[in-house]
Short mmCIF file of C-alpha atoms and ligand atoms in Angstrom, two decimals:
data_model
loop_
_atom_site.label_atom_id
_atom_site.label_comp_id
_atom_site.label_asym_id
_atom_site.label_seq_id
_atom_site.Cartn_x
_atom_site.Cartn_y
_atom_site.Cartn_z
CA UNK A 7 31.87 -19.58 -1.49
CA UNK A 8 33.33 -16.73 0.19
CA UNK A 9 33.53 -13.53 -2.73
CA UNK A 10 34.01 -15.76 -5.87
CA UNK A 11 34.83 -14.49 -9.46
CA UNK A 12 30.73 -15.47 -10.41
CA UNK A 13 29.53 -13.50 -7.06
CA UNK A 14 27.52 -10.97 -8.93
CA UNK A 15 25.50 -13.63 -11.41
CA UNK A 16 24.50 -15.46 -8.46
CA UNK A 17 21.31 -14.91 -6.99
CA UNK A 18 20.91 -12.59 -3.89
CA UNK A 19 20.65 -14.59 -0.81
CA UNK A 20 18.30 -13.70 1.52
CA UNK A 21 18.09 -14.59 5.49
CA UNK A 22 14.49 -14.26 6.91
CA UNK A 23 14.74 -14.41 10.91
CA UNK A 24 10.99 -14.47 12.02
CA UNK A 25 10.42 -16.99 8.67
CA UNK A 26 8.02 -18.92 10.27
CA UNK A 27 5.48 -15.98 11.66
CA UNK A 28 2.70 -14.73 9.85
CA UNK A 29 5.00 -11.54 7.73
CA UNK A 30 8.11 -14.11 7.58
CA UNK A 31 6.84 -17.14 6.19
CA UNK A 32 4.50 -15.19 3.34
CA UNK A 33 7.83 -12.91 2.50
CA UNK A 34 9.97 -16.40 2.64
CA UNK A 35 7.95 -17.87 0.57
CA UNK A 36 7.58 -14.92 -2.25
CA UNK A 37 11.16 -13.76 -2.64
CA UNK A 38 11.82 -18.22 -3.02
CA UNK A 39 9.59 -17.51 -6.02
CA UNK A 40 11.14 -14.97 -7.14
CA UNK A 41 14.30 -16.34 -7.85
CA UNK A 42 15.92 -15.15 -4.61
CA UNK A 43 18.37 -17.29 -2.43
CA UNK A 44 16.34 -18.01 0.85
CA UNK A 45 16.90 -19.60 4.53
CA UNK A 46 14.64 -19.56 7.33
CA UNK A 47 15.65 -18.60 10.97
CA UNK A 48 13.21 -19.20 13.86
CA UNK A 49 12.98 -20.17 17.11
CA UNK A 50 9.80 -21.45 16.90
CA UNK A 51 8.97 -19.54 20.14
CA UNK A 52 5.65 -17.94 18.75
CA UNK A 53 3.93 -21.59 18.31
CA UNK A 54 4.94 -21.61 22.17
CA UNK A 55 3.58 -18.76 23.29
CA UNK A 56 -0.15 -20.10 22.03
CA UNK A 57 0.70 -23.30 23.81
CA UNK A 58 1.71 -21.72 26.79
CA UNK A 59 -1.49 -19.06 26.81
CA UNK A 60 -3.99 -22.00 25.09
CA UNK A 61 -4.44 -20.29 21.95
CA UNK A 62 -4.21 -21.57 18.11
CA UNK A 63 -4.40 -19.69 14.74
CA UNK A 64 -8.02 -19.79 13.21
CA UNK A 65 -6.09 -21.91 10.56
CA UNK A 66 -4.53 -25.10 10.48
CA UNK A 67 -0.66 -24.55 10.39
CA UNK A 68 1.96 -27.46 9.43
CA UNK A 69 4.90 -27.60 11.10
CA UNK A 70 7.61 -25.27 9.36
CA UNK A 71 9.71 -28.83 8.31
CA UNK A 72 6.34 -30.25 6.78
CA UNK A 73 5.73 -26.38 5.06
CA UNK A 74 9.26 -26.19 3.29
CA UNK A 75 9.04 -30.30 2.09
CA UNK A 76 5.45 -28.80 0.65
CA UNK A 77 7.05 -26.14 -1.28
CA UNK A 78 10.15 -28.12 -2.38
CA UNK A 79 7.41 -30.43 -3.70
CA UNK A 80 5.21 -28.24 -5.21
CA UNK A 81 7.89 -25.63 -6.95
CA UNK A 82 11.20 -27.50 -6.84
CA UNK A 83 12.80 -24.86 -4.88
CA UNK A 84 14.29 -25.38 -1.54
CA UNK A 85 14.63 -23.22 1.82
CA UNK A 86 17.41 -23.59 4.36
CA UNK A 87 15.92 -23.77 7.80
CA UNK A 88 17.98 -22.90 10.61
CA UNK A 89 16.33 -23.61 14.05
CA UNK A 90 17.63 -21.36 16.88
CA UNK A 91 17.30 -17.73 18.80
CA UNK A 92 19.03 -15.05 17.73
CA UNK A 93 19.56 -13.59 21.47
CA UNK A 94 22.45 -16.74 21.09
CA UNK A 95 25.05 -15.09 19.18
CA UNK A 96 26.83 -18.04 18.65
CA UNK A 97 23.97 -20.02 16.69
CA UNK A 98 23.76 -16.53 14.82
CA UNK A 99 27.52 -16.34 14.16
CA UNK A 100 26.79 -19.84 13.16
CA UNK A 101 24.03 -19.53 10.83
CA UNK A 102 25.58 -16.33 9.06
CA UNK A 103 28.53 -18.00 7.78
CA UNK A 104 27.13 -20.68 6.65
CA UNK A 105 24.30 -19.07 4.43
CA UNK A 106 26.42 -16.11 4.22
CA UNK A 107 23.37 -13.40 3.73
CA UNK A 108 23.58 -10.08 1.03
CA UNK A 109 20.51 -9.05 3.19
CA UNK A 110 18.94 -9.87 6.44
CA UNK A 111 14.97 -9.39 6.55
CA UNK A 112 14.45 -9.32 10.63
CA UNK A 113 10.64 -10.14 11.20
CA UNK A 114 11.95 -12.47 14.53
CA UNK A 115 10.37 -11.06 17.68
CA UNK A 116 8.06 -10.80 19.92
CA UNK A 117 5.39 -8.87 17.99
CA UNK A 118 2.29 -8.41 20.30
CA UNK A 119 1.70 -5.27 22.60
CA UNK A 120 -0.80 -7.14 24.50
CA UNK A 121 1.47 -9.65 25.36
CA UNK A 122 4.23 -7.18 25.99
CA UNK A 123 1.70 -5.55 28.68
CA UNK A 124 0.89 -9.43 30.77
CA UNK A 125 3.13 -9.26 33.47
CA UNK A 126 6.33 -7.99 34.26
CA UNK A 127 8.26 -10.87 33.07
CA UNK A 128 6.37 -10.69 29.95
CA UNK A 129 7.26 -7.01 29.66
CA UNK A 130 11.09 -7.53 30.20
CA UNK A 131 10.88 -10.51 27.65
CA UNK A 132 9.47 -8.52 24.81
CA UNK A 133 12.73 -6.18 25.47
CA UNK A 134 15.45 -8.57 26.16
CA UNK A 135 14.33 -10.38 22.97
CA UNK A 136 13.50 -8.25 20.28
CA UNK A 137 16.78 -5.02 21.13
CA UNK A 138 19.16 -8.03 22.47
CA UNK A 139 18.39 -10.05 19.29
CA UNK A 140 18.67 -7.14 16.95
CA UNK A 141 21.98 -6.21 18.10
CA UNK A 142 23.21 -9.40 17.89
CA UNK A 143 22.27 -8.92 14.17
CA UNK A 144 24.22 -5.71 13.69
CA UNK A 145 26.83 -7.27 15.25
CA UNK A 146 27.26 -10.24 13.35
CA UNK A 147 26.62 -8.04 9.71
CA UNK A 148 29.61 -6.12 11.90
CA UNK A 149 31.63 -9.32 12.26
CA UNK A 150 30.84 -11.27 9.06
CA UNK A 151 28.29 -9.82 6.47
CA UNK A 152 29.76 -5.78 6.18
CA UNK A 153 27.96 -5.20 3.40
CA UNK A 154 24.50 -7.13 4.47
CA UNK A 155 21.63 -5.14 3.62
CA UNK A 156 19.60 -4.91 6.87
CA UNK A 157 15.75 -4.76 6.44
CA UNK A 158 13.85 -4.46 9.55
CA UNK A 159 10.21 -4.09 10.64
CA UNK A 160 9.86 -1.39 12.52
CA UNK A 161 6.14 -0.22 13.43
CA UNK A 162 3.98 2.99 13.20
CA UNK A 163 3.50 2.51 16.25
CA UNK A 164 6.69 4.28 17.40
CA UNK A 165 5.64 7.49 16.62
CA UNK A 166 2.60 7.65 18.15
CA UNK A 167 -0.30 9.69 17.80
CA UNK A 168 0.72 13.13 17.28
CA UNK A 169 -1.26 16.33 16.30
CA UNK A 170 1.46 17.08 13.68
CA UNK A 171 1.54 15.03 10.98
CA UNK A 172 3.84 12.37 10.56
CA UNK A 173 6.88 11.94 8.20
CA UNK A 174 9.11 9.19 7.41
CA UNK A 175 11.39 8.72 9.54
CA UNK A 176 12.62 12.37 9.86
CA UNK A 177 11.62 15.86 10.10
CA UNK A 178 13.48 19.04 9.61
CA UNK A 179 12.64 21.92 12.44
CA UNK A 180 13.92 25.21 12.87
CA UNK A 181 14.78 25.95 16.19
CA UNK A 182 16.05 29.80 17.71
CA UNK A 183 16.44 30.38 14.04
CA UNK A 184 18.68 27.14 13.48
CA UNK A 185 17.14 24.24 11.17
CA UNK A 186 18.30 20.66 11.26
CA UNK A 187 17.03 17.42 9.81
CA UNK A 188 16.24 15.15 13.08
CA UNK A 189 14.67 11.43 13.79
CA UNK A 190 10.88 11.97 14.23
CA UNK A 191 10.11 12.39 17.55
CA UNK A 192 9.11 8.61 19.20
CA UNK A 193 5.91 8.30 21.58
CA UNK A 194 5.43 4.10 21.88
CA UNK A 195 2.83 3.59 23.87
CA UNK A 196 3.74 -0.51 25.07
CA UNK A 197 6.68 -1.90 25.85
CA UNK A 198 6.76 -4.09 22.92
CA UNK A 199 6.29 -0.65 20.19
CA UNK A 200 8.90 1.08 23.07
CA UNK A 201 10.96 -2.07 21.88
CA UNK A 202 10.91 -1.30 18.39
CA UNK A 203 11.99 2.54 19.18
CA UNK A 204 15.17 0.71 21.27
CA UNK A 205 15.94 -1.15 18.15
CA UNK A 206 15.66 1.73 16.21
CA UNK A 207 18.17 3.81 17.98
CA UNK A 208 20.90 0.94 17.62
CA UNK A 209 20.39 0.22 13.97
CA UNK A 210 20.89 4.07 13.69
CA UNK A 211 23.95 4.79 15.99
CA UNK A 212 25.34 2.01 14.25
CA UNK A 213 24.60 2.99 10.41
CA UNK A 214 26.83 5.89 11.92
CA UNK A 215 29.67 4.46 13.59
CA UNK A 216 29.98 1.37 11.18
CA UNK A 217 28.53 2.20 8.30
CA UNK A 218 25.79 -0.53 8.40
CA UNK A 219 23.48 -0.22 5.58
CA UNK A 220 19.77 -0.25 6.78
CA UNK A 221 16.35 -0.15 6.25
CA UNK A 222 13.82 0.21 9.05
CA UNK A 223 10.13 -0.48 8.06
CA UNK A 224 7.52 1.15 10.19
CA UNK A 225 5.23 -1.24 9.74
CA UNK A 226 1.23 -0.22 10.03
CA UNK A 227 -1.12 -3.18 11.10
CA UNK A 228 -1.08 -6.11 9.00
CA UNK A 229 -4.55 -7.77 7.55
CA UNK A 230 -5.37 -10.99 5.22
CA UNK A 231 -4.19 -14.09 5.06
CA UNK A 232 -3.87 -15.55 1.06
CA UNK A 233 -0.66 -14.37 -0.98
CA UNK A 234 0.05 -16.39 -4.00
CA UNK A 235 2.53 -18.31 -2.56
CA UNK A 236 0.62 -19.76 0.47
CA UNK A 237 -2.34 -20.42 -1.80
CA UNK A 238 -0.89 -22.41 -3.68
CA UNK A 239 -1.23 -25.89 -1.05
CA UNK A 240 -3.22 -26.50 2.12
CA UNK A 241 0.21 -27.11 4.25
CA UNK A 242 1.69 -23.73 2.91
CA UNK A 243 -1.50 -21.99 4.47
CA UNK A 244 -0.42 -18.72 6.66
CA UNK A 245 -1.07 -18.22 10.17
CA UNK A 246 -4.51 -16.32 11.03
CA UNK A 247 -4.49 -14.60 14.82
CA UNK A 248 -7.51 -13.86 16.18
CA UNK A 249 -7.41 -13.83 20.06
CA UNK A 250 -6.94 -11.10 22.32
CA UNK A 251 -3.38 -10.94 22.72
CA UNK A 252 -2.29 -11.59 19.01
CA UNK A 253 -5.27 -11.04 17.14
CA UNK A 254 -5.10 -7.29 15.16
CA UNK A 255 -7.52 -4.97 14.30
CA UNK A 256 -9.33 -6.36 10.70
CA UNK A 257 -8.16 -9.26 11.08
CA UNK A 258 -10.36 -9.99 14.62
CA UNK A 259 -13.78 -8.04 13.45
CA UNK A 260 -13.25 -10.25 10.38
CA UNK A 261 -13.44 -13.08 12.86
CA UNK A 262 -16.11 -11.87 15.33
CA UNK A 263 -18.46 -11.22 12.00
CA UNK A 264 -18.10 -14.78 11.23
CA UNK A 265 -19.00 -16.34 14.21
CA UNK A 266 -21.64 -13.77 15.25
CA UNK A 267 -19.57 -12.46 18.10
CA UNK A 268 -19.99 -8.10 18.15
CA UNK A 269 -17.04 -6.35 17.09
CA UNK A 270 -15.09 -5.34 19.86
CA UNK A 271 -13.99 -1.75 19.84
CA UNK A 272 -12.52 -0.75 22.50
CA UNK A 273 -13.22 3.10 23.97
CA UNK A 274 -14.41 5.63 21.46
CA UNK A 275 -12.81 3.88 18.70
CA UNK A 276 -11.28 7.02 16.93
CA UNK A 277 -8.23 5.41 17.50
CA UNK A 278 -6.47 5.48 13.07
CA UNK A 279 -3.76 3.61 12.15
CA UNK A 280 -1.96 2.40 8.28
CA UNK A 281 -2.89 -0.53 7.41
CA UNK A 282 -1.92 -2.80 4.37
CA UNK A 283 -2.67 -5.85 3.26
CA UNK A 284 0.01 -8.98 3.38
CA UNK A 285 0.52 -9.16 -0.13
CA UNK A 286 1.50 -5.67 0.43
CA UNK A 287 4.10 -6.64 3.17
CA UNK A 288 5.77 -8.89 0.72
CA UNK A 289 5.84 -6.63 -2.10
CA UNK A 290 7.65 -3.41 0.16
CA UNK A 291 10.10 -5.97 1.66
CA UNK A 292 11.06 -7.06 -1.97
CA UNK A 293 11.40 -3.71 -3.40
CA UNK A 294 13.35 -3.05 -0.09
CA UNK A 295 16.18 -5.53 -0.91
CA UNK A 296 16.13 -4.91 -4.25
CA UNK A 297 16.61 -1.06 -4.07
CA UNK A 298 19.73 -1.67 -1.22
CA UNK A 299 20.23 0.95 1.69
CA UNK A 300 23.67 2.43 0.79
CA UNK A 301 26.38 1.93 3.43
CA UNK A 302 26.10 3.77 6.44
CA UNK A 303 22.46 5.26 5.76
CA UNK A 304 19.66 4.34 7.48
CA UNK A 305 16.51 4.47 5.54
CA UNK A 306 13.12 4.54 7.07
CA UNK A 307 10.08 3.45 5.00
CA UNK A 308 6.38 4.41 6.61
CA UNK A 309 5.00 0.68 5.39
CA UNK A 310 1.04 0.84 4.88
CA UNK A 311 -1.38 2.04 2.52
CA UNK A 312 -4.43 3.37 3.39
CA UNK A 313 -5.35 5.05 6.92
CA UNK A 314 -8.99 3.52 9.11
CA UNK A 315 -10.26 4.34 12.69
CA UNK A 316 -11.21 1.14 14.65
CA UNK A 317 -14.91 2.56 14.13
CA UNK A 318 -13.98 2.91 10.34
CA UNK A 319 -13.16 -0.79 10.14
CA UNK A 320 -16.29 -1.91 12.16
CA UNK A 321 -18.52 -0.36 10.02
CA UNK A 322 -17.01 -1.90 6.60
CA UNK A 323 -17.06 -5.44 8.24
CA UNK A 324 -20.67 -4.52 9.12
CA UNK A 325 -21.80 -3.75 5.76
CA UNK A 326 -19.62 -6.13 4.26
CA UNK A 327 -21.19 -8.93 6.59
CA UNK A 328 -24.44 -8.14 5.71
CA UNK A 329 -23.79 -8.79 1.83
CA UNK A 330 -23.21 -12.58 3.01
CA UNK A 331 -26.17 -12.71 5.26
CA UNK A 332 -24.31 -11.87 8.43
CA UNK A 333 -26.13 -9.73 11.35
CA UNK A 334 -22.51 -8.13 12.36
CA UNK A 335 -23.36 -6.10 15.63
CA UNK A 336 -20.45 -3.69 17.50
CA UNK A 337 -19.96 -2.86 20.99
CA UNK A 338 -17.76 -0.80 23.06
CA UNK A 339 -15.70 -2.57 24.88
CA UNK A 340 -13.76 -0.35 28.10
CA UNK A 341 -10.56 0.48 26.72
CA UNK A 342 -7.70 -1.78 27.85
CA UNK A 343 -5.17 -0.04 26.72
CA UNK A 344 -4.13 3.89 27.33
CA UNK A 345 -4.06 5.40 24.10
CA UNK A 346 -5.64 8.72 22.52
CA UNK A 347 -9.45 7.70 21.57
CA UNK A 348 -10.02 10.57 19.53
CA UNK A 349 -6.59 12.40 17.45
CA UNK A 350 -5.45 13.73 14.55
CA UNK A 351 -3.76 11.25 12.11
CA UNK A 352 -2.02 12.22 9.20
CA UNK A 353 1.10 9.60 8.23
CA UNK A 354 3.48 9.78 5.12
CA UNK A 355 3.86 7.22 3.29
CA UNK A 356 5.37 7.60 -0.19
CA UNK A 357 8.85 6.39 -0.50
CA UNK A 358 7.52 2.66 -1.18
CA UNK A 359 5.18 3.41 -3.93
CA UNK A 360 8.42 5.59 -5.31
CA UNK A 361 9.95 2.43 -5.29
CA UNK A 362 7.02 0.72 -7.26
CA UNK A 363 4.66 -0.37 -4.62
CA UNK A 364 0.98 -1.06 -6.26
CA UNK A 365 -0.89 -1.35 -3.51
CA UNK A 366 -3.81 -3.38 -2.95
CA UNK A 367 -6.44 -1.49 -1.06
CA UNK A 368 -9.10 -2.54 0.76
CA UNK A 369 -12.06 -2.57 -1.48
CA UNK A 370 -15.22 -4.34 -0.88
CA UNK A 371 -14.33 -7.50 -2.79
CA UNK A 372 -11.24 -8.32 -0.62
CA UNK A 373 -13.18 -7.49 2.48
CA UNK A 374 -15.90 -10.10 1.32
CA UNK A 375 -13.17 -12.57 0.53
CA UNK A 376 -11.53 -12.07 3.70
CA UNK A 377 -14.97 -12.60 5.23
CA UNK A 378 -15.59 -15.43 3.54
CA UNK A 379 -12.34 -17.25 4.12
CA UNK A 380 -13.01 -16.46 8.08
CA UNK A 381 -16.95 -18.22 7.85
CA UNK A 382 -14.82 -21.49 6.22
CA UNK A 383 -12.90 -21.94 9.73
CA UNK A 384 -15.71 -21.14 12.13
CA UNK A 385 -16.08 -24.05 13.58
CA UNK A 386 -12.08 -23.71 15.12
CA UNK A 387 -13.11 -20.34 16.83
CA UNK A 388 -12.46 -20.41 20.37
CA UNK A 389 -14.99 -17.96 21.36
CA UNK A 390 -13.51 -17.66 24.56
CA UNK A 391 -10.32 -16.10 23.02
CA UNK A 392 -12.02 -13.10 21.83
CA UNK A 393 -12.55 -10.69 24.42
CA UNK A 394 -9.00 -8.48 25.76
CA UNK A 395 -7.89 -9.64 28.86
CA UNK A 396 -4.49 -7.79 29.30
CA UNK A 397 -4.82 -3.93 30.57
CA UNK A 398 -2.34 -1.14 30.63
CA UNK A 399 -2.86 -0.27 33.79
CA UNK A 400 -3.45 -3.65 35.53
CA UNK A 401 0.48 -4.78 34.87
CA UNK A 402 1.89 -6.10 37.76
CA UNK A 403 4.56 -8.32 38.61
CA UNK A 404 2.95 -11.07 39.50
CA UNK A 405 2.99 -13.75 36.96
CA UNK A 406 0.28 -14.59 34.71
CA UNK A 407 -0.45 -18.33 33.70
CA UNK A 408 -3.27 -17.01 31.53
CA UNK A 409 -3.94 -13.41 30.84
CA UNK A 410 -6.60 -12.76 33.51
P1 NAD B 10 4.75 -13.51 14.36
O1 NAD B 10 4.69 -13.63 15.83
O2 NAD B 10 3.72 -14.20 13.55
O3 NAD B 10 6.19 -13.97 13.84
C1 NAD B 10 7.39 -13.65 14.47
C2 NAD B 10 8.33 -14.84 14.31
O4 NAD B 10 9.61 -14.52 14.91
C3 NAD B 10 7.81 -16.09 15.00
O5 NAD B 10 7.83 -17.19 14.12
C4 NAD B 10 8.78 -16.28 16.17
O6 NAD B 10 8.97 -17.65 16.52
C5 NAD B 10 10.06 -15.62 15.66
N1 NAD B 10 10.96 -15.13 16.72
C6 NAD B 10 10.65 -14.29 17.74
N2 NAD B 10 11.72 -14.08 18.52
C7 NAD B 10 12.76 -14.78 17.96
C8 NAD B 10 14.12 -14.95 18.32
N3 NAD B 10 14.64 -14.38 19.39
N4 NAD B 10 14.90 -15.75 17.54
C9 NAD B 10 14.37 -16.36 16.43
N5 NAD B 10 13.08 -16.22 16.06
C10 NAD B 10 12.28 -15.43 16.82
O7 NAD B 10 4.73 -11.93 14.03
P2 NAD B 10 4.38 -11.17 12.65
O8 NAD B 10 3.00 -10.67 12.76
O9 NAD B 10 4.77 -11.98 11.50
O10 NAD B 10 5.35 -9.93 12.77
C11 NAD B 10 6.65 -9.99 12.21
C12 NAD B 10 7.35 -8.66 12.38
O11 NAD B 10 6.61 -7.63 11.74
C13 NAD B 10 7.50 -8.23 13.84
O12 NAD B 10 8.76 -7.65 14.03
C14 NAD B 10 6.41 -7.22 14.02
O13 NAD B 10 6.77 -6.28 14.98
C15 NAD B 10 6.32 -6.59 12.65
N6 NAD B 10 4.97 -6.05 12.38
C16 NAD B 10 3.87 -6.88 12.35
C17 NAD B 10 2.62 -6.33 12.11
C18 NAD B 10 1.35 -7.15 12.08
O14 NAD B 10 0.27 -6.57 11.95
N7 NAD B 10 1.42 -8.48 12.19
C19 NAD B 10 2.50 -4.95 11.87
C20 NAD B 10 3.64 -4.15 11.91
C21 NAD B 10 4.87 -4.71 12.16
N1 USQ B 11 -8.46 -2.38 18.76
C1 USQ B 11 -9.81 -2.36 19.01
N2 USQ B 11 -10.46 -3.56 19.08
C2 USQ B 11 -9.83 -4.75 18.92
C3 USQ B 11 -8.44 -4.76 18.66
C4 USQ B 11 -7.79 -3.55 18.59
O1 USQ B 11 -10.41 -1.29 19.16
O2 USQ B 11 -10.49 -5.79 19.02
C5 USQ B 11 -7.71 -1.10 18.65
C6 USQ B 11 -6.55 -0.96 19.61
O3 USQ B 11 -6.95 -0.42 20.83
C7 USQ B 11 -5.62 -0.05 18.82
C8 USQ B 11 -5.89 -0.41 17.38
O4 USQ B 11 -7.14 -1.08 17.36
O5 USQ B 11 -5.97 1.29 19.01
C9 USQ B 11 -4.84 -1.32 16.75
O6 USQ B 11 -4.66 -2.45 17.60
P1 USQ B 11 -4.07 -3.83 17.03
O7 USQ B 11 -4.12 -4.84 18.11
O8 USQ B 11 -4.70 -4.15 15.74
O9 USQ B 11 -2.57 -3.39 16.66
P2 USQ B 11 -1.31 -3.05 17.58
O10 USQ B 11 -1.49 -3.42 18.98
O11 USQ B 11 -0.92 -1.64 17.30
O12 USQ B 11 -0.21 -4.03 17.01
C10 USQ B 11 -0.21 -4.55 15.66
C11 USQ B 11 0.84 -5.65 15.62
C12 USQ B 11 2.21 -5.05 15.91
C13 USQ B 11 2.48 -3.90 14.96
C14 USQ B 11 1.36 -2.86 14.99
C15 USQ B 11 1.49 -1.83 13.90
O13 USQ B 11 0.53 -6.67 16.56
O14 USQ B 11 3.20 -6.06 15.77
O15 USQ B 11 3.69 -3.28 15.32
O16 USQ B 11 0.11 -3.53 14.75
S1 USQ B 11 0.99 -0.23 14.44
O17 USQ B 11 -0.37 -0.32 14.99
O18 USQ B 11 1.04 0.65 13.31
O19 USQ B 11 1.91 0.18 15.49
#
C-alpha cells in the first residue's frame, strides 16, 4: 500500500485522534458516511477522568468497541480503532504506518479549562498532553505522512477578549510607518486555552521549517448532541457533558432547565463567545479535508456561527423552557473564573462558509429539541454535579481528589 499506481481513485483516509470524545466520534462517524477512509485513535483517558472525578455524560455511552460493531452493523462500513496515547511516539509511529493517513483530524486532548485550573498537577497535565501530543503528530507527518493534511482544533479562546475585533488567524498592522501581516495577538486565559496557543506556535514554526500543511480550527463552544450519524442507533448516541468541569455553556442551562435547577451564570454574564452547533463541527472539519492546506501554509479557520453572551443564552433557554411548561429561573453565580464580564466582541468568521459551510443556527425549534432531548434523561442528572467547583484563583498545588 505504500504510493500505488490506483493511489488517487482510492478513498482519502482519514485518522481521527480524539475519535471517541464528543467532536471526534460525531466527525468519525460522518466522514465513514461519507465515503471517507476512517480509523479511530484514543486513549480512552476522557471516560477516566469522569471516573476518577465521579461524573458521567447525561447520556448513556457504549463502549467505543460496542459503538463501531453498531455502525459496522447498521451501515456495513467499518472503523479501525487504534487504542493508545499519542504523548507515546512509538504507538503513534505505529499507528501511522499502518493506516497510513492523507489527513490527521487532532480532536485528542484534554479539552476542559476547568479541569486545566484543579490543581497543579492537573494544570501541568493539560500541557504535557495536549503540546507534547501534538508535536508528536508533526513529527510523525515529519517522519512518515509528508504530505498529511493536518486539521486541528484550535479554540477562540486563544485570542481572548479584545476591544479590537478579531480576525482569522492574522492581522496586518502598520507600525512606525512599516505594515506586516502578523499572527493575531494570543490572550488565553487557562492553561488548557494557553495550551492550544503552545500548539499553535509549533504547528506554525513547523508549516515554516518543514513545510507541513495545516489547518488550525479555532473552535467556538460546541452545543447539541444528535447528528445524523449518531441518530441513527441507541449505542451510536454522543456524549452529553453537563457538570461543572466539562459541561459548556448551552449545553448545561439546557440541562439545569430540565431538571429545574437555575441557570448558573457566573458574574455579570456579558461574557460572548461563537458558538455552533455539532452538526456544524462535522460539516467545517469535512470541508477542511476536502479543501487541503497547501504545503507549508498554515491556515486558520475562526470555527462558529453565530455570537451569544452567557446572559443571551439564559434568556433563550428561559423562554424556550417555558414553551414546554418549564419555570427556568437564573442566578448569578460568583465568578470562578477571571475573565472580562462585560467586553466588546466582534469575531470573523467567514472563510468556512467560503468553503460551503450552511450553518445551522440556533433557532427556536432546535433550542426546543435540544430541550426536549435533555427532559428525556432527567432522571440520570446528578444534581450535585452542577454547580463550579474549580476557581482561578484558588489553584494550588495541593492535589485534588474531587474538585472542592
Ligand atoms: P472530549 O474530551 O469529549 O474528547 C477528547 C478525546 O480525546 C477523548 O476521547 C480523549 O480520550 C482523547 N484524548 C485526550 N488526550 C489524548 C491522548 N494523549 N492520546 C489519545 N487520545 C487522547 O472533547 P471534545 O469536546 O470532543 O473536544 C475535542 C477537541 O475540540 C478538543 O481539542 C477541544 O479543545 C476542541 N474544542 C471543543 C469544544 C467544545 O465545545 N466541546 C469547543 C472548541 C474546541
Ligand atoms: N459560563 C457561565 N455559566 C456556566 C458555564 C459557563 O457563565 O454554567 C461562562 C464561562 O464563565 C465562560 C463562558 O460561559 O465565560 C463559556 O464557558 P464554557 O465552559 O462554555 O466554555 P470554555 O470554558 O470556554 O470551553 C469550551 C470547551 C473548550 C473550547 C472552548 C471554546 O470546553 O474545549 O476550547 O469552549 S471557546 O470558548 O471559544 O474558547
Amino acid at each position: 500500500s505504500n504510493g500505488s499506481a490506483n493511489e488517487a481513485s482510492k478513498a482519502q483516509r482519514v485518522m481521527v485522534i480524539g475519535g471517541d470524545g464528543y467532536c471526534g466520534w460525531a466527525t468519525a462517524l460522518h466522514l465513514s458516511n461519507k465515503g471517507y477512509e476512517v480509523a479511530i485513535v484514543d486513549s480512552l483517558v476522557r471516560r477516566l477522568f469522569d471516573h476518577q472525578l465521579g461524573l458521567d455524560s447525561l447520556t448513556p455511552i457504549a463502549s467505543i468497541h460496542n459503538r463501531l460493531r453498531c455502525w459496522k452493523a447498521v451501515t456495513g462500513k467499518t472503523i479501525e480503532l487504534f487504542i493508545g496515547d499519542i504523548c507515546d511516539f512509538e504507538f503513534l509511529s505505529e499507528t501511522f504506518n499502518s493506516f497510513e493517513p492523507d489527513a490527521v483530524v487532532h480532536f485528542g486532548e484534554q479539552r476542559s479549562a476547568p479541569y486545566s485550573m484543579i490543581d497543579r498537577s492537573r494544570a501541568v497535565f493539560t500541557q504535557h498532553n495536549n503540546v507534547i501530543g501534538t508535536l508528536n503528530v508533526l513529527f510523525a507527518i515529519k517522519e512518515f505522512r509528508e504530505q498529511c493534511h493536518l486539521v486541528k482544533l484550535g479554540t477562540m479562546g486563544e485570542y481572548g477578549t479584545p476591544n479590537i475585533d478579531i480576525e482569522e488567524g492574522y492581522i496586518t498592522i502598520t507600525h512606525n510607518g512599516r505594515t506586516d501581516t502578523l499572527p493575531y495577538p494570543k490572550q488565553a486565559s487557562s492553561f488548557y486555552h494557553l495550551s492550544k496557543v503552545h500548539d499553535s506556535n509549533n504547528i506554525a514554526f513547523t508549516c515554516k521549517a518543514w513545510g507541513i500543511r495545516a489547518t488550525d480550527l479555532n473552535q467556538g463552544v460546541v452545543y447539541g448532541v444528535r447528528t445524523d450519524e449518531t441518530s441513527l442507533h441507541e449505542d451510536l448516541c454522543n456524549r452529553f457533558d453537563y457538570d461543572g468541569v466539562f459541561g459548556t455553556a448551552l449545553n448545561r442551562f439546557c440541562v439545569q432547565a430540565a431538571v429545574g435547577h437555575p441557570l448558573t451564570v457566573y458574574g455579570k454574564g456579558g461574557q460572548t463567545r461563537g458558538y455552533l452547533d455539532i452538526r456544524d463541527t462535522v460539516q467545517c472539519v469535512e470541508l477542511a479535508i476536502a479543501n487541503p492546506a497547501k504545503p507549508g501554509e498554515f491556515r486558520v479557520f475562526n470555527q462558529f456561527t453565530e455570537q451569544f453572551s452567557v446572559n443571551e443564552l439564559a434568556a433563550l433557554v428561559t423562554k424556550a423552557g417555558a414553551k414546554l411548561g418549564l419555570n427556568v429561573e437564573t442566578i448569578t453565580v460568583p465568578n470562578p473564573r477571571v475573565e472580562a464580564e462585560e467586553h466588546y466582541y466582534n469575531a470573523k468568521h467567514t472563510k468556512l462558509i467560503e468553503l460551503g459551510l450552511k450553518p445551522h443556527l440556533l433557532s427556536d425549534s432546535l433550542l426546543d429539541s435540544l430541550l426536549n432531548f435533555t427532559v428525556q434523561f432527567k432522571d440520570r442528572v446528578d444534581r450535585k454535579q452542577i454547580m463550579p467547583s474549580v476557581s482561578w484563583r484558588k489553584i494550588g498545588v495541593k492535589p485534588q481528589t474531587v474538585p472542592a
